CSV table of N, CA and C in Angstrom, one decimal:
chain,number,residue,atom,x,y,z
A,13,MET,N,0.9,-1.6,-0.2
A,13,MET,CA,-0.5,-0.1,0.1
A,13,MET,C,0.8,1.4,-0.4
A,14,ARG,N,1.9,1.2,0.8
A,14,ARG,CA,2.7,2.2,0.8
A,14,ARG,C,3.3,2.9,0.0
A,15,ASP,N,4.2,1.9,-1.1
A,15,ASP,CA,4.2,2.1,-2.8
A,15,ASP,C,3.4,2.3,-4.1
A,16,TYR,N,2.2,2.1,-3.6
A,16,TYR,CA,1.2,2.8,-4.3
A,16,TYR,C,0.6,4.4,-3.8
A,17,ILE,N,0.9,4.8,-3.0
A,17,ILE,CA,0.4,5.9,-2.8
A,17,ILE,C,2.0,6.8,-2.7
A,18,GLN,N,3.2,6.5,-2.5
A,18,GLN,CA,4.6,6.5,-3.6
A,18,GLN,C,4.0,7.5,-5.0
A,19,TYR,N,4.5,6.0,-5.2
A,19,TYR,CA,3.8,6.3,-7.0
A,19,TYR,C,2.2,7.0,-7.4
A,20,SER,N,2.0,7.3,-6.5
A,20,SER,CA,0.3,7.7,-7.5
A,20,SER,C,-0.1,8.6,-8.1
A,21,HIS,N,1.1,9.5,-8.1
A,21,HIS,CA,1.0,11.3,-8.9
A,21,HIS,C,1.9,10.6,-10.7
A,22,VAL,N,2.9,9.9,-10.3
A,22,VAL,CA,3.9,9.5,-11.7
A,22,VAL,C,2.7,9.5,-12.7
A,23,GLY,N,1.8,8.8,-12.8
A,23,GLY,CA,0.8,8.2,-13.7
A,23,GLY,C,-0.1,9.8,-14.6
A,24,ILE,N,0.0,10.5,-13.4
A,24,ILE,CA,-1.3,12.1,-13.9
A,24,ILE,C,0.2,12.5,-14.4
A,25,LEU,N,1.3,12.9,-14.1
A,25,LEU,CA,2.6,13.7,-14.1
A,25,LEU,C,1.9,13.2,-15.9
A,26,PHE,N,2.8,12.1,-16.1
A,26,PHE,CA,3.3,11.3,-17.4
A,26,PHE,C,1.7,11.4,-18.5
A,27,ILE,N,0.6,11.5,-18.1
A,27,ILE,CA,-0.3,12.3,-19.1
A,27,ILE,C,-0.4,13.4,-19.2
A,28,ALA,N,-0.5,14.6,-18.5
A,28,ALA,CA,-0.1,15.5,-18.0
A,28,ALA,C,1.2,16.7,-19.2
A,29,ILE,N,2.5,16.1,-18.9
A,29,ILE,CA,3.1,16.1,-19.9
A,29,ILE,C,2.8,15.7,-21.6
A,30,PHE,N,2.8,14.9,-22.0
A,30,PHE,CA,2.2,14.0,-22.5
A,30,PHE,C,1.3,15.2,-23.5
A,31,LEU,N,-0.2,15.3,-23.3
A,31,LEU,CA,-1.4,16.8,-23.5
A,31,LEU,C,-1.0,17.2,-23.3
A,32,LEU,N,0.4,18.1,-22.3
A,32,LEU,CA,0.4,19.9,-23.1
A,32,LEU,C,1.7,19.3,-24.3
A,33,PHE,N,2.0,18.6,-24.4
A,33,PHE,CA,3.7,18.6,-25.7
A,33,PHE,C,2.3,18.8,-27.0
A,34,VAL,N,1.3,17.5,-26.9
A,34,VAL,CA,0.3,17.7,-27.8
A,34,VAL,C,-1.0,18.6,-28.0
A,35,TYR,N,-1.2,19.2,-27.3
A,35,TYR,CA,-1.6,20.4,-26.9
A,35,TYR,C,-0.9,21.3,-27.7
A,36,GLY,N,0.3,22.0,-27.2
A,36,GLY,CA,1.1,22.9,-28.0
A,36,GLY,C,1.3,22.9,-29.6
A,37,GLY,N,1.7,21.5,-30.1
A,37,GLY,CA,2.3,21.2,-30.9
A,37,GLY,C,0.3,21.2,-32.1
A,38,ILE,N,-0.3,21.1,-31.4
A,38,ILE,CA,-1.8,21.3,-31.8
A,38,ILE,C,-2.1,23.0,-32.6
A,39,GLN,N,-1.5,23.6,-31.2
A,39,GLN,CA,-1.8,25.5,-31.8
A,39,GLN,C,-0.5,25.5,-32.8
A,40,LEU,N,0.4,25.0,-32.4
A,40,LEU,CA,0.9,25.7,-33.1
A,40,LEU,C,0.8,24.8,-34.9
A,41,ASP,N,0.3,24.3,-34.8
A,41,ASP,CA,-0.1,23.4,-36.2
A,41,ASP,C,-1.3,24.8,-37.1
A,42,LYS,N,-2.4,25.1,-36.2
A,42,LYS,CA,-3.4,26.4,-36.5
A,42,LYS,C,-2.2,27.7,-37.0
A,43,LYS,N,-1.9,28.0,-36.3
A,43,LYS,CA,-0.7,28.9,-36.1
A,43,LYS,C,0.1,29.2,-37.3
A,44,THR,N,0.5,28.5,-38.1
A,44,THR,CA,1.3,27.8,-39.0
A,44,THR,C,0.8,27.2,-40.7
A,45,ASN,N,-0.4,27.0,-40.4
A,45,ASN,CA,-1.2,25.7,-41.9
A,45,ASN,C,0.0,24.8,-42.2
A,46,LEU,N,0.9,24.2,-41.4
A,46,LEU,CA,1.6,23.4,-41.4
A,46,LEU,C,0.9,21.7,-40.7
A,47,GLN,N,-0.3,21.5,-41.0
A,47,GLN,CA,-1.2,20.7,-40.4
A,47,GLN,C,-1.0,19.3,-39.5
A,48,PRO,N,-0.1,18.4,-39.9
A,48,PRO,CA,0.2,17.6,-39.1
A,48,PRO,C,2.0,17.5,-38.4
A,49,LEU,N,2.9,17.8,-39.1
A,49,LEU,CA,4.1,18.6,-38.3
A,49,LEU,C,4.1,19.0,-37.1
A,50,PHE,N,3.4,19.8,-36.5
A,50,PHE,CA,3.8,20.1,-35.1
A,50,PHE,C,3.7,19.2,-34.1
A,51,THR,N,2.3,18.8,-34.8
A,51,THR,CA,1.8,17.9,-34.0
A,51,THR,C,1.7,16.9,-33.8
A,52,ILE,N,2.8,15.9,-35.1
A,52,ILE,CA,3.7,15.2,-34.5
A,52,ILE,C,4.7,14.9,-34.1
A,53,LEU,N,5.1,16.0,-34.1
A,53,LEU,CA,6.9,16.4,-33.6
A,53,LEU,C,6.7,16.8,-31.5
A,54,GLY,N,4.7,17.4,-31.7
A,54,GLY,CA,4.9,17.1,-30.1
A,54,GLY,C,4.2,16.2,-29.2
A,55,VAL,N,3.3,14.6,-30.2
A,55,VAL,CA,3.6,13.6,-29.2
A,55,VAL,C,4.7,12.9,-29.9
A,56,LEU,N,5.8,12.9,-30.5
A,56,LEU,CA,7.3,12.4,-30.2
A,56,LEU,C,7.9,12.8,-29.1
A,57,LEU,N,7.7,14.2,-28.7
A,57,LEU,CA,8.6,15.2,-28.1
A,57,LEU,C,7.6,14.4,-26.5
A,58,GLY,N,6.4,14.6,-26.6
A,58,GLY,CA,5.8,14.6,-25.0
A,58,GLY,C,6.0,13.4,-24.3
A,59,PHE,N,6.2,12.1,-25.2
A,59,PHE,CA,6.1,11.1,-25.1
A,59,PHE,C,7.5,10.4,-24.2
A,60,VAL,N,8.5,11.3,-25.5
A,60,VAL,CA,9.6,10.7,-24.7
A,60,VAL,C,10.0,12.0,-23.6
A,61,MET,N,9.6,12.7,-23.7
A,61,MET,CA,9.7,14.0,-22.2
A,61,MET,C,9.1,13.6,-20.8
A,62,ALA,N,7.8,12.6,-21.4
A,62,ALA,CA,7.1,12.0,-20.1
A,62,ALA,C,7.7,10.6,-19.7
A,63,CYS,N,8.5,9.8,-21.0
A,63,CYS,CA,9.2,9.1,-20.2
A,63,CYS,C,10.2,9.0,-19.8
A,64,TYR,N,10.9,10.4,-19.8
A,64,TYR,CA,12.2,10.7,-19.0
A,64,TYR,C,11.6,10.9,-17.8
A,65,LYS,N,10.0,12.0,-17.5
A,65,LYS,CA,10.5,12.1,-16.5
A,65,LYS,C,9.9,11.2,-15.4
A,66,LEU,N,8.9,10.2,-15.6
A,66,LEU,CA,8.9,9.0,-15.5
A,66,LEU,C,9.9,7.9,-14.4
A,67,ILE,N,10.9,8.4,-15.2
A,67,ILE,CA,12.3,7.2,-14.9
A,67,ILE,C,13.1,8.0,-13.8
A,68,LYS,N,13.1,9.4,-14.5
A,68,LYS,CA,13.7,10.4,-12.8
A,68,LYS,C,12.9,10.3,-11.8
A,69,GLU,N,11.6,10.4,-12.1
A,69,GLU,CA,10.4,10.0,-11.1
A,69,GLU,C,10.6,9.0,-9.7
A,70,THR,N,10.8,7.9,-10.4
A,70,THR,CA,10.3,6.5,-9.8
A,70,THR,C,12.3,5.7,-9.7
A,71,GLU,N,13.2,6.7,-10.3
A,71,GLU,CA,14.4,6.3,-9.9
A,71,GLU,C,14.9,7.3,-8.2
A,72,VAL,N,14.6,8.4,-8.0
A,72,VAL,CA,14.8,8.8,-6.9
A,72,VAL,C,14.1,8.6,-5.9
A,73,LYS,N,13.0,8.0,-6.1
A,73,LYS,CA,12.1,7.6,-5.0
A,73,LYS,C,12.8,6.1,-4.8
A,74,LYS,N,13.0,5.2,-5.8
A,74,LYS,CA,13.7,3.8,-5.0
A,74,LYS,C,15.4,4.2,-4.0
A,75,LYS,N,15.9,5.2,-4.7
A,75,LYS,CA,17.0,5.2,-3.1
A,75,LYS,C,16.5,5.2,-2.6
């Protein structure tokens, strides 16, 4: 039970970071008329950054 409470915020943080990058990509596409380019970059960058944060959060908690 203690581990569950300790890691409960990590999933929400992962989704929030990912959605923030996707939203930013969609907004940039609307402004520049380069429809799929920034959305795809937002998805890729969001996933990478969310995974990075996930790894960093779990490393800190293990120590």
